[in-house]
mmCIF file of C-alpha atoms in Angstrom:
data_model
loop_
_atom_site.group_PDB
_atom_site.id
_atom_site.type_symbol
_atom_site.label_atom_id
_atom_site.label_comp_id
_atom_site.label_asym_id
_atom_site.label_seq_id
_atom_site.Cartn_x
_atom_site.Cartn_y
_atom_site.Cartn_z
ATOM 1 C CA MET G 281 16.797 -5.812 58.997
ATOM 2 C CA ILE G 282 14.265 -5.621 56.152
ATOM 3 C CA GLU G 283 15.368 -3.218 53.428
ATOM 4 C CA ASN G 284 12.874 -0.471 52.593
ATOM 5 C CA GLU G 285 11.006 -1.427 49.446
ATOM 6 C CA TYR G 286 11.152 2.152 48.162
ATOM 7 C CA ARG G 287 14.567 3.362 47.129
ATOM 8 C CA GLN G 288 15.151 6.850 45.780
ATOM 9 C CA GLU G 289 16.461 7.020 42.242
ATOM 10 C CA ARG G 290 20.176 7.733 42.183
ATOM 11 C CA GLY G 291 21.635 9.952 39.501
ATOM 12 C CA ILE G 292 24.969 11.189 38.188
ATOM 13 C CA LEU G 293 25.169 14.707 36.767
ATOM 14 C CA VAL G 294 27.344 15.444 33.734
ATOM 15 C CA GLY G 295 28.169 18.895 32.386
ATOM 16 C CA ILE G 296 30.180 19.900 29.323
ATOM 17 C CA ASN G 297 31.863 23.283 29.822
ATOM 18 C CA LEU G 298 32.077 24.587 26.288
ATOM 19 C CA ASN G 299 34.751 27.236 25.739
ATOM 20 C CA ASN G 300 34.964 28.143 29.451
ATOM 21 C CA ASP G 301 31.335 29.254 29.715
ATOM 22 C CA PRO G 302 31.139 31.729 32.665
ATOM 23 C CA THR G 303 27.629 30.499 33.549
ATOM 24 C CA PHE G 304 28.666 26.829 33.700
ATOM 25 C CA ASP G 305 28.841 26.540 37.518
ATOM 26 C CA LEU G 306 25.428 28.190 37.931
ATOM 27 C CA SER G 307 23.913 25.884 35.324
ATOM 28 C CA MET G 308 25.272 22.784 37.095
ATOM 29 C CA LYS G 309 24.049 24.035 40.475
ATOM 30 C CA GLU G 310 20.612 24.496 38.941
ATOM 31 C CA LEU G 311 20.725 21.033 37.351
ATOM 32 C CA LYS G 312 21.253 19.577 40.815
ATOM 33 C CA GLU G 313 18.158 21.412 42.078
ATOM 34 C CA LEU G 314 16.169 20.157 39.095
ATOM 35 C CA ALA G 315 17.210 16.593 39.925
ATOM 36 C CA ARG G 316 16.135 17.126 43.527
ATOM 37 C CA ALA G 317 12.784 18.445 42.307
ATOM 38 C CA CYS G 318 12.436 15.193 40.360
ATOM 39 C CA HIS G 319 13.207 13.126 43.500
ATOM 40 C CA ILE G 320 16.586 12.004 42.173
ATOM 41 C CA GLU G 321 19.432 11.708 44.672
ATOM 42 C CA VAL G 322 22.596 13.141 43.122
ATOM 43 C CA VAL G 323 25.475 10.821 44.069
ATOM 44 C CA CYS G 324 28.268 12.485 42.099
ATOM 45 C CA ILE G 325 28.944 15.176 39.505
ATOM 46 C CA HIS G 326 31.206 15.021 36.451
ATOM 47 C CA SER G 327 32.334 17.900 34.251
ATOM 48 C CA GLN G 328 34.570 18.157 31.231
ATOM 49 C CA LYS G 329 35.990 21.120 29.315
ATOM 50 C CA LEU G 330 35.580 20.784 25.559
ATOM 51 C CA SER G 331 35.581 23.109 22.569
ATOM 52 C CA SER G 332 32.647 21.147 21.115
ATOM 53 C CA PRO G 333 30.653 18.069 22.195
ATOM 54 C CA ASN G 334 31.601 14.639 20.910
ATOM 55 C CA SER G 335 29.102 13.911 18.120
ATOM 56 C CA ALA G 336 28.626 10.277 19.149
ATOM 57 C CA LEU G 337 28.750 10.418 22.957
ATOM 58 C CA CYS G 338 28.846 14.123 23.862
ATOM 59 C CA ILE G 339 31.795 13.370 26.191
ATOM 60 C CA GLY G 340 35.258 11.937 25.685
ATOM 61 C CA SER G 341 36.115 8.251 26.071
ATOM 62 C CA GLY G 342 38.097 8.843 29.271
ATOM 63 C CA LYS G 343 35.194 10.655 30.947
ATOM 64 C CA LEU G 344 32.832 7.918 29.754
ATOM 65 C CA GLN G 345 34.943 5.314 31.566
ATOM 66 C CA GLU G 346 34.936 7.377 34.778
ATOM 67 C CA ILE G 347 31.136 7.577 34.681
ATOM 68 C CA LYS G 348 30.889 3.815 34.081
ATOM 69 C CA GLU G 349 32.952 3.182 37.216
ATOM 70 C CA ASP G 350 30.848 5.586 39.302
ATOM 71 C CA ILE G 351 27.613 3.959 38.131
ATOM 72 C CA VAL G 352 28.853 0.706 39.643
ATOM 73 C CA LEU G 353 30.364 2.359 42.731
ATOM 74 C CA PHE G 354 27.276 4.399 43.649
ATOM 75 C CA GLU G 355 24.682 1.990 42.182
ATOM 76 C CA ALA G 356 23.325 4.813 40.033
ATOM 77 C CA THR G 357 20.494 4.186 37.599
ATOM 78 C CA THR G 358 20.250 7.578 35.864
ATOM 79 C CA VAL G 359 22.762 9.867 34.170
ATOM 80 C CA ILE G 360 21.652 13.460 33.595
ATOM 81 C CA PHE G 361 23.426 15.743 31.106
ATOM 82 C CA ASP G 362 23.150 19.513 31.386
ATOM 83 C CA ASN G 363 23.654 19.796 27.634
ATOM 84 C CA THR G 364 21.034 18.997 25.021
ATOM 85 C CA LEU G 365 21.615 15.511 23.640
ATOM 86 C CA SER G 366 20.879 14.336 20.118
ATOM 87 C CA PRO G 367 18.903 11.102 19.652
ATOM 88 C CA VAL G 368 22.076 9.345 18.467
ATOM 89 C CA GLN G 369 23.958 10.453 21.589
ATOM 90 C CA VAL G 370 21.122 9.228 23.827
ATOM 91 C CA ARG G 371 21.115 5.861 22.068
ATOM 92 C CA ASN G 372 24.906 5.447 22.253
ATOM 93 C CA LEU G 373 25.134 6.579 25.878
ATOM 94 C CA SER G 374 22.324 4.202 26.882
ATOM 95 C CA ARG G 375 24.222 1.303 25.322
ATOM 96 C CA GLU G 376 27.575 2.245 26.851
ATOM 97 C CA LEU G 377 26.355 3.115 30.349
ATOM 98 C CA ASN G 378 23.382 0.773 30.672
ATOM 99 C CA ALA G 379 21.441 3.527 32.469
ATOM 100 C CA VAL G 380 18.544 5.920 31.931
ATOM 101 C CA ILE G 381 19.904 8.932 30.003
ATOM 102 C CA LEU G 382 18.291 12.344 30.450
ATOM 103 C CA ASP G 383 19.291 15.784 29.246
ATOM 104 C CA ARG G 384 18.210 19.083 30.812
ATOM 105 C CA THR G 385 15.129 19.415 28.598
ATOM 106 C CA SER G 386 13.834 15.897 29.229
ATOM 107 C CA LEU G 387 14.433 16.340 32.984
ATOM 108 C CA ILE G 388 12.358 19.558 33.067
ATOM 109 C CA LEU G 389 9.633 17.876 31.015
ATOM 110 C CA ARG G 390 9.624 15.017 33.530
ATOM 111 C CA ILE G 391 9.174 17.488 36.414
ATOM 112 C CA PHE G 392 6.337 19.278 34.642
ATOM 113 C CA GLU G 393 4.664 15.964 33.838
ATOM 114 C CA GLU G 394 4.766 14.989 37.515
ATOM 115 C CA ARG G 395 3.553 18.372 38.809
ATOM 116 C CA ALA G 396 0.713 18.972 36.366
ATOM 117 C CA LYS G 397 -2.588 18.625 38.226
ATOM 118 C CA THR G 398 -5.322 20.225 36.125
ATOM 119 C CA GLY G 399 -6.495 18.799 32.821
ATOM 120 C CA GLU G 400 -5.170 21.840 30.965
ATOM 121 C CA ALA G 401 -1.700 21.630 32.533
ATOM 122 C CA LYS G 402 -1.499 17.902 31.739
ATOM 123 C CA MET G 403 -2.393 18.567 28.105
ATOM 124 C CA GLN G 404 0.159 21.392 27.882
ATOM 125 C CA VAL G 405 2.919 19.164 29.227
ATOM 126 C CA GLU G 406 1.890 16.294 26.966
ATOM 127 C CA LEU G 407 1.956 18.620 23.964
ATOM 128 C CA ALA G 408 5.439 19.857 24.908
ATOM 129 C CA LYS G 409 6.658 16.282 25.349
ATOM 130 C CA TYR G 410 5.427 15.150 21.940
ATOM 131 C CA GLN G 411 6.782 18.278 20.249
ATOM 132 C CA TYR G 412 10.143 17.450 21.832
ATOM 133 C CA MET G 413 9.933 13.818 20.698
ATOM 134 C CA LEU G 414 8.767 14.330 17.108
ATOM 135 C CA PRO G 415 11.985 15.623 15.507
ATOM 136 C CA ARG G 416 13.976 13.136 17.607
ATOM 137 C CA LEU G 417 12.309 9.958 16.378
ATOM 138 C CA VAL G 418 15.129 9.339 13.915
ATOM 139 C CA GLY G 419 17.937 7.803 15.939
ATOM 140 C CA LEU G 420 15.687 6.423 18.659
ATOM 141 C CA ARG G 421 15.032 3.281 16.624
ATOM 142 C CA ASP G 422 17.860 0.856 17.172
ATOM 143 C CA ASN G 423 17.054 -1.647 14.424
ATOM 144 C CA LEU G 424 15.911 0.081 11.255
ATOM 145 C CA SER G 425 16.150 -2.509 8.513
ATOM 146 C CA ARG G 426 17.412 -1.528 5.062
ATOM 147 C CA GLN G 427 15.043 -0.417 2.332
ATOM 148 C CA GLY G 428 13.566 -3.016 0.050
ATOM 149 C CA GLY G 429 13.395 -2.746 -3.718
ATOM 150 C CA ALA G 430 9.659 -2.645 -4.303
ATOM 151 C CA SER G 431 7.725 0.472 -5.277
ATOM 152 C CA GLY G 432 4.885 2.265 -3.549
ATOM 153 C CA ALA G 433 4.462 4.727 -0.703
ATOM 154 C CA LEU G 434 5.664 2.424 2.065
ATOM 155 C CA SER G 435 6.508 -0.821 0.305
ATOM 156 C CA ASN G 436 10.149 0.137 -0.368
ATOM 157 C CA LYS G 437 10.800 0.851 3.309
ATOM 158 C CA GLY G 438 12.183 -1.582 5.833
ATOM 159 C CA ALA G 439 10.075 -2.748 8.763
ATOM 160 C CA GLY G 440 11.779 -0.334 11.144
ATOM 161 C CA GLU G 441 11.272 2.603 8.798
ATOM 162 C CA LYS G 442 7.602 1.746 8.382
ATOM 163 C CA LYS G 443 7.254 1.706 12.159
ATOM 164 C CA LEU G 444 9.056 5.048 12.365
ATOM 165 C CA GLU G 445 6.729 6.670 9.852
ATOM 166 C CA LEU G 446 3.653 5.252 11.561
ATOM 167 C CA ASP G 447 4.904 6.576 14.896
ATOM 168 C CA ARG G 448 5.499 9.989 13.350
ATOM 169 C CA ARG G 449 1.980 10.097 11.903
ATOM 170 C CA ARG G 450 0.460 8.982 15.196
ATOM 171 C CA ILE G 451 2.366 11.646 17.146
ATOM 172 C CA GLU G 452 1.509 14.383 14.627
ATOM 173 C CA LYS G 453 -2.169 13.434 14.866
ATOM 174 C CA HIS G 454 -2.046 13.498 18.661
ATOM 175 C CA ILE G 455 -0.286 16.887 18.620
ATOM 176 C CA ASN G 456 -3.036 18.338 16.425
ATOM 177 C CA GLU G 457 -5.728 16.912 18.726
ATOM 178 C CA LEU G 458 -4.029 18.424 21.795
ATOM 179 C CA LYS G 459 -3.693 21.791 20.047
ATOM 180 C CA GLN G 460 -7.413 21.782 19.208
ATOM 181 C CA GLN G 461 -8.411 20.915 22.779
ATOM 182 C CA LEU G 462 -6.099 23.594 24.222
ATOM 183 C CA ALA G 463 -7.409 26.142 21.710
ATOM 184 C CA GLN G 464 -10.952 25.493 22.977
ATOM 185 C CA LEU G 465 -9.796 25.872 26.577
ATOM 186 C CA GLU G 466 -8.054 29.114 25.619
ATOM 187 C CA LEU G 467 -11.324 30.442 24.189
ATOM 188 C CA ASN G 468 -13.010 29.697 27.511
ATOM 189 C CA LYS G 469 -10.193 31.397 29.429
ATOM 190 C CA ALA G 470 -10.290 34.393 27.080
ATOM 191 C CA THR G 471 -13.985 34.781 27.890
ATOM 192 C CA MET G 472 -13.175 34.738 31.620
ATOM 193 C CA ARG G 473 -10.403 37.314 31.107
ATOM 194 C CA LYS G 474 -12.793 39.524 29.160
ATOM 195 C CA LYS G 475 -15.295 39.377 32.026
ATOM 196 C CA ARG G 476 -12.536 40.316 34.450
ATOM 197 C CA SER G 477 -11.483 43.252 32.275
ATOM 198 C CA LEU G 478 -15.071 44.502 32.169
ATOM 199 C CA SER G 479 -15.056 44.511 35.962
ATOM 200 C CA SER G 480 -12.556 47.418 35.695
ATOM 201 C CA LEU G 481 -10.245 45.770 38.243
ATOM 202 C CA SER G 482 -6.569 46.309 37.467
ATOM 203 C CA GLN G 483 -4.596 43.155 36.720
ATOM 204 C CA VAL G 484 -1.241 42.567 38.418
ATOM 205 C CA ALA G 485 0.937 39.534 37.603
ATOM 206 C CA LEU G 486 3.758 37.994 39.646
ATOM 207 C CA VAL G 487 6.641 36.943 37.408
ATOM 208 C CA GLY G 488 10.188 35.811 38.056
ATOM 209 C CA TYR G 489 12.629 32.972 38.328
ATOM 210 C CA THR G 490 11.297 29.732 39.719
ATOM 211 C CA ASN G 491 11.403 29.484 43.531
ATOM 212 C CA ALA G 492 11.803 33.260 44.018
ATOM 213 C CA GLY G 493 8.770 33.377 46.322
ATOM 214 C CA LYS G 494 5.894 34.434 44.043
ATOM 215 C CA SER G 495 3.370 32.085 45.658
ATOM 216 C CA THR G 496 4.465 33.205 49.139
ATOM 217 C CA ILE G 497 3.796 36.832 48.201
ATOM 218 C CA LEU G 498 0.356 35.922 46.862
ATOM 219 C CA ASN G 499 -0.459 34.028 50.058
ATOM 220 C CA ALA G 500 0.805 36.892 52.231
ATOM 221 C CA LEU G 501 -1.597 39.312 50.540
ATOM 222 C CA VAL G 502 -4.507 36.855 50.462
ATOM 223 C CA SER G 503 -4.179 35.877 54.144
ATOM 224 C CA ARG G 504 -3.848 39.520 55.177
ATOM 225 C CA PHE G 505 -7.091 40.598 53.534
ATOM 226 C CA SER G 506 -9.154 37.409 53.434
ATOM 227 C CA GLN G 507 -10.313 34.864 55.976
ATOM 228 C CA ASP G 508 -10.821 32.219 53.284
ATOM 229 C CA GLU G 509 -7.919 29.757 53.529
ATOM 230 C CA SER G 510 -9.142 27.967 50.406
ATOM 231 C CA LYS G 511 -7.807 30.922 48.411
ATOM 232 C CA LEU G 512 -4.236 30.151 49.444
ATOM 233 C CA VAL G 513 -1.964 28.461 46.903
ATOM 234 C CA LEU G 514 0.798 25.872 47.257
ATOM 235 C CA GLU G 515 4.136 27.325 48.318
ATOM 236 C CA LYS G 516 7.207 25.127 48.565
ATOM 237 C CA ASP G 517 10.974 25.594 48.553
ATOM 238 C CA MET G 518 11.360 23.731 45.279
ATOM 239 C CA LEU G 519 11.743 24.518 41.587
ATOM 240 C CA PHE G 520 8.446 24.657 39.681
ATOM 241 C CA ALA G 521 6.135 24.166 42.648
ATOM 242 C CA THR G 522 3.517 26.150 40.684
ATOM 243 C CA LEU G 523 2.477 25.212 37.146
ATOM 244 C CA GLU G 524 -1.072 26.565 36.939
ATOM 245 C CA THR G 525 -1.803 30.291 36.953
ATOM 246 C CA LYS G 526 -3.831 31.286 40.011
ATOM 247 C CA VAL G 527 -5.793 34.560 40.103
ATOM 248 C CA ARG G 528 -6.971 36.096 43.381
ATOM 249 C CA GLN G 529 -8.748 39.366 44.122
ATOM 250 C CA ILE G 530 -6.897 41.522 46.643
ATOM 251 C CA ALA G 531 -9.215 44.033 48.324
ATOM 252 C CA PRO G 532 -7.419 46.023 51.055
ATOM 253 C CA PRO G 533 -9.801 48.195 53.120
ATOM 254 C CA GLY G 534 -9.837 51.786 51.898
ATOM 255 C CA ARG G 535 -7.851 50.946 48.743
ATOM 256 C CA LYS G 536 -8.709 50.067 45.175
ATOM 257 C CA PRO G 537 -9.034 46.278 44.781
ATOM 258 C CA PHE G 538 -7.024 44.511 42.080
ATOM 259 C CA LEU G 539 -6.540 41.036 40.623
ATOM 260 C CA LEU G 540 -3.234 39.300 41.391
ATOM 261 C CA SER G 541 -1.959 36.393 39.242
ATOM 262 C CA ASP G 542 0.647 33.830 40.297
ATOM 263 C CA THR G 543 2.344 32.383 37.202
ATOM 264 C CA VAL G 544 4.712 29.536 36.375
ATOM 265 C CA GLY G 545 8.330 30.381 37.175
ATOM 266 C CA PHE G 546 11.051 30.881 34.597
ATOM 267 C CA ILE G 547 14.408 29.146 34.398
ATOM 268 C CA ASP G 548 17.533 29.376 32.253
ATOM 269 C CA LYS G 549 17.344 27.163 29.150
ATOM 270 C CA LEU G 550 13.604 26.656 29.689
ATOM 271 C CA PRO G 551 12.655 24.284 26.848
ATOM 272 C CA HIS G 552 11.139 26.176 23.943
ATOM 273 C CA GLN G 553 8.435 23.513 23.708
ATOM 274 C CA LEU G 554 7.268 24.383 27.229
ATOM 275 C CA ILE G 555 7.182 28.127 26.546
ATOM 276 C CA LYS G 556 5.056 27.435 23.471
ATOM 277 C CA ALA G 557 2.777 24.972 25.260
ATOM 278 C CA PHE G 558 2.301 27.242 28.293
ATOM 279 C CA ARG G 559 1.850 30.410 26.225
ATOM 280 C CA SER G 560 -1.907 30.462 26.930
ATOM 281 C CA THR G 561 -1.237 30.002 30.655
ATOM 282 C CA LEU G 562 1.161 32.959 30.512
ATOM 283 C CA GLN G 563 -1.459 35.104 28.773
ATOM 284 C CA GLU G 564 -2.121 36.570 32.223
ATOM 285 C CA VAL G 565 1.363 38.086 32.020
ATOM 286 C CA ARG G 566 0.832 39.706 28.627
ATOM 287 C CA GLU G 567 -2.501 41.255 29.645
ATOM 288 C CA ALA G 568 -1.376 42.597 33.018
ATOM 289 C CA ASP G 569 -1.457 46.309 33.837
ATOM 290 C CA LEU G 570 1.526 45.845 36.140
ATOM 291 C CA LEU G 571 4.192 43.163 36.589
ATOM 292 C CA LEU G 572 5.787 42.329 39.932
ATOM 293 C CA HIS G 573 9.194 40.920 39.040
ATOM 294 C CA VAL G 574 10.074 38.817 42.092
ATOM 295 C CA VAL G 575 13.761 38.204 42.799
ATOM 296 C CA ASP G 576 15.292 36.006 45.505
ATOM 297 C CA TYR G 577 17.486 38.590 47.272
ATOM 298 C CA SER G 578 19.278 35.838 49.211
ATOM 299 C CA ASP G 579 20.413 34.048 46.044
ATOM 300 C CA PRO G 580 23.981 34.947 45.002
ATOM 301 C CA ASP G 581 22.955 34.354 41.379
ATOM 302 C CA MET G 582 20.068 36.827 41.406
ATOM 303 C CA THR G 583 21.665 39.020 38.692
ATOM 304 C CA GLU G 584 21.657 36.088 36.287
ATOM 305 C CA HIS G 585 18.087 35.252 37.271
ATOM 306 C CA LEU G 586 17.066 38.841 36.506
ATOM 307 C CA ARG G 587 18.578 38.496 33.041
ATOM 308 C CA VAL G 588 16.790 35.212 32.304
ATOM 309 C CA THR G 589 13.419 36.613 33.395
ATOM 310 C CA GLN G 590 13.845 39.731 31.263
ATOM 311 C CA GLU G 591 14.713 37.603 28.227
ATOM 312 C CA THR G 592 11.676 35.368 28.805
ATOM 313 C CA LEU G 593 9.415 38.429 29.113
ATOM 314 C CA GLN G 594 10.840 39.648 25.808
ATOM 315 C CA GLU G 595 9.943 36.315 24.231
ATOM 316 C CA LEU G 596 6.415 36.623 25.643
ATOM 317 C CA SER G 597 6.104 40.192 24.252
ATOM 318 C CA ALA G 598 5.551 41.487 27.796
ATOM 319 C CA ALA G 599 8.733 43.499 28.436
ATOM 320 C CA HIS G 600 6.924 46.815 27.767
ATOM 321 C CA ILE G 601 4.497 46.420 30.706
ATOM 322 C CA PRO G 602 5.179 48.648 33.766
ATOM 323 C CA MET G 603 7.151 46.716 36.373
ATOM 324 C CA LEU G 604 8.065 46.772 40.043
ATOM 325 C CA TYR G 605 11.110 44.782 41.166
ATOM 326 C CA ILE G 606 10.366 42.904 44.395
ATOM 327 C CA TYR G 607 13.519 41.679 46.132
ATOM 328 C CA ASN G 608 12.126 38.947 48.364
ATOM 329 C CA LYS G 609 13.656 36.849 51.185
ATOM 330 C CA ILE G 610 15.629 39.720 52.769
ATOM 331 C CA ASP G 611 15.389 37.779 56.039
ATOM 332 C CA LYS G 612 17.595 35.048 54.519
ATOM 333 C CA ALA G 613 20.143 37.338 52.850
ATOM 334 C CA GLU G 614 23.677 37.550 54.251
ATOM 335 C CA ALA G 615 23.826 41.304 53.599
ATOM 336 C CA PRO G 616 20.692 43.143 54.802
ATOM 337 C CA ALA G 617 18.910 45.524 52.443
ATOM 338 C CA VAL G 618 20.086 49.094 52.970
ATOM 339 C CA SER G 619 16.680 50.563 52.121
ATOM 340 C CA ARG G 620 13.204 49.070 52.019
ATOM 341 C CA GLN G 621 12.395 50.923 48.773
ATOM 342 C CA THR G 622 14.441 52.624 46.084
ATOM 343 C CA GLY G 623 12.392 53.888 43.154
ATOM 344 C CA ASN G 624 10.637 50.907 41.603
ATOM 345 C CA ARG G 625 12.642 48.425 43.737
ATOM 346 C CA LEU G 626 11.236 47.078 46.999
ATOM 347 C CA TYR G 627 12.938 44.823 49.547
ATOM 348 C CA ILE G 628 10.585 42.553 51.476
ATOM 349 C CA SER G 629 10.188 39.247 53.266
ATOM 350 C CA ALA G 630 6.902 37.686 52.206
ATOM 351 C CA LYS G 631 7.371 34.875 54.732
ATOM 352 C CA SER G 632 7.442 37.257 57.719
ATOM 353 C CA GLU G 633 5.226 39.799 55.882
ATOM 354 C CA GLU G 634 7.886 42.464 56.383
ATOM 355 C CA GLY G 635 7.359 45.154 53.744
ATOM 356 C CA VAL G 636 3.916 43.936 52.632
ATOM 357 C CA VAL G 637 2.275 47.295 53.397
ATOM 358 C CA ALA G 638 5.006 49.084 51.436
ATOM 359 C CA LEU G 639 4.374 46.672 48.580
ATOM 360 C CA LEU G 640 0.661 47.535 48.597
ATOM 361 C CA ASN G 641 1.490 51.245 48.552
ATOM 362 C CA ALA G 642 3.846 50.749 45.617
ATOM 363 C CA ILE G 643 1.255 48.702 43.686
ATOM 364 C CA GLU G 644 -1.404 51.360 44.274
ATOM 365 C CA GLU G 645 0.945 54.139 43.202
ATOM 366 C CA ALA G 646 2.068 52.261 40.082
ATOM 367 C CA LEU G 647 -1.494 51.452 39.044
ATOM 368 C CA SER G 648 -2.533 55.079 39.606
ATOM 369 C CA ALA G 649 0.324 56.373 37.423
ATOM 370 C CA SER G 650 -1.709 55.605 34.299
ATOM 371 C CA ASP G 651 -4.966 56.941 35.719
ATOM 372 C CA LYS G 652 -6.872 59.584 33.794
ATOM 373 C CA GLU G 653 -8.532 62.677 35.187
ATOM 374 C CA VAL G 654 -11.469 64.048 33.180
ATOM 375 C CA THR G 655 -14.483 66.291 33.560
ATOM 376 C CA LEU G 656 -17.810 64.692 32.636
ATOM 377 C CA LEU G 657 -21.263 66.147 32.250
ATOM 378 C CA LEU G 658 -23.767 63.382 32.988
ATOM 379 C CA PRO G 659 -27.431 63.877 32.075
ATOM 380 C CA PHE G 660 -29.707 63.362 35.065
ATOM 381 C CA SER G 661 -31.126 60.315 33.260
ATOM 382 C CA GLN G 662 -27.699 58.612 33.595
ATOM 383 C CA GLY G 663 -27.695 58.354 37.373
ATOM 384 C CA HIS G 664 -26.562 54.723 37.193
ATOM 385 C CA ILE G 665 -23.256 55.893 35.665
ATOM 386 C CA LEU G 666 -22.734 58.194 38.623
ATOM 387 C CA SER G 667 -23.205 55.229 40.974
ATOM 388 C CA LEU G 668 -20.810 53.137 38.886
ATOM 389 C CA LEU G 669 -18.106 55.817 38.935
ATOM 390 C CA ALA G 670 -18.487 56.198 42.693
ATOM 391 C CA ARG G 671 -17.611 52.491 43.055
ATOM 392 C CA GLU G 672 -14.893 52.166 40.422
ATOM 393 C CA ALA G 673 -13.192 55.571 40.350
ATOM 394 C CA GLN G 674 -12.460 58.579 42.523
ATOM 395 C CA ILE G 675 -14.894 61.496 42.230
ATOM 396 C CA LEU G 676 -12.887 64.655 42.946
ATOM 397 C CA SER G 677 -15.737 67.166 42.649
ATOM 398 C CA THR G 678 -19.476 67.248 41.970
ATOM 399 C CA GLU G 679 -21.629 70.142 40.753
ATOM 400 C CA TYR G 680 -25.280 70.075 39.748
ATOM 401 C CA THR G 681 -26.105 72.223 36.736
ATOM 402 C CA PRO G 682 -29.277 72.663 34.669
ATOM 403 C CA GLU G 683 -27.768 70.393 31.989
ATOM 404 C CA GLY G 684 -26.828 67.588 34.368
ATOM 405 C CA THR G 685 -24.235 66.524 36.957
ATOM 406 C CA LEU G 686 -20.761 67.982 36.394
ATOM 407 C CA LEU G 687 -18.052 65.645 37.685
ATOM 408 C CA THR G 688 -14.289 65.705 37.916
ATOM 409 C CA VAL G 689 -13.277 62.045 37.984
ATOM 410 C CA ARG G 690 -9.963 60.228 38.321
ATOM 411 C CA GLY G 691 -9.669 56.516 37.559
ATOM 412 C CA SER G 692 -8.137 53.815 35.414
ATOM 413 C CA ALA G 693 -8.244 54.109 31.635
ATOM 414 C CA ALA G 694 -10.463 51.005 31.512
ATOM 415 C CA VAL G 695 -13.126 52.836 33.549
ATOM 416 C CA ILE G 696 -12.751 56.371 32.207
ATOM 417 C CA ASP G 697 -12.619 55.427 28.513
ATOM 418 C CA ARG G 698 -16.091 53.872 28.700
ATOM 419 C CA HIS G 699 -17.584 57.271 29.543
ATOM 420 C CA LEU G 700 -15.612 59.676 27.360
ATOM 421 C CA CYS G 701 -18.748 60.470 25.349
ATOM 422 C CA TYR G 702 -19.751 62.692 28.318
ATOM 423 C CA GLN G 703 -16.388 64.462 28.528
ATOM 424 C CA ILE G 704 -16.242 68.265 28.371
ATOM 425 C CA GLU G 705 -13.296 70.631 28.509
ATOM 426 C CA SER G 706 -12.444 71.433 32.128
#
């Protein structure tokens, strides 16, 4: 029998439980899913309880020997640590284990690098990768020679140190170039967002833990009110299936249309470099009128996922935005939802479209909560404003007077505020 030329990468997971961390088991479970998302077959898992990591190897010598034996036994090529590793630890572990060494951050960066499709996403991931590498250059060089005795800017440095400094300069230059290119792209996106805001359409953003079903909800709404399948986005039962923000207009018959954004999912210990690099992508979150916080109702760890998402929203300065909590995947939950809606909490199944109508009602009600009701007196010469308000707001009453058209109008602040110069006391 001819052996298949392609063989999936085999990996061993290693976790250090520091001071009996109550979230340790969840973190290791998530690490396994991250490995799967990176096409790595997990062949075994090691854990060790420590008060602090070993400065040289992160783990103890006994655990190191166990991992060595399992590398041979399972023919593993990669060892993935849930803890952040220092450059020295990576170097020492690589020597001792003769395997590829990854920590949680480098694994997530690897996933993002593989999933990035658009030019902007690729640049964002590349920027995050180099920002992660830059402070870690020291320790990654195995053979830094000792300093020489000559004087001058570089002449008293050994060959390895010269190479290190040149690498640092090259990376810093590349980081600056990437920042400039992303800044230009952000200007272009800001112009597009400004055009969307002038359209008076409310902006709603899907946020939540990765793989909670945000893309499925977007597709459920798009397919329900559009015949254009090209508007559908990728949905997959996998961490970080979506990296690029997708914006779609949802226009239900007889209801106010709105813009719906699908954003990159959050995760515990999401590398700070990625949050910084993807900050422009997540601008859709900060500028939303309403957030739909999607939670996987079937996941036993949903409470922890709620906490992580709230903390990430705080970091993005978006925690103040009105929010609906969407508990998705009720069809997969062991305990069925008692009620389909409780206050600002809805229980739905985007896959079967159960609760989608209730979701639309809740979105409409939430968006209308900030609506303004005013009385305007429009001169007859401003008939175009009357036509505009008829399209973008709700005209509650109309009266024609000698001075002009007297209107009572209810609509979003974005629409009403543009015409407050015609407001009169009701």
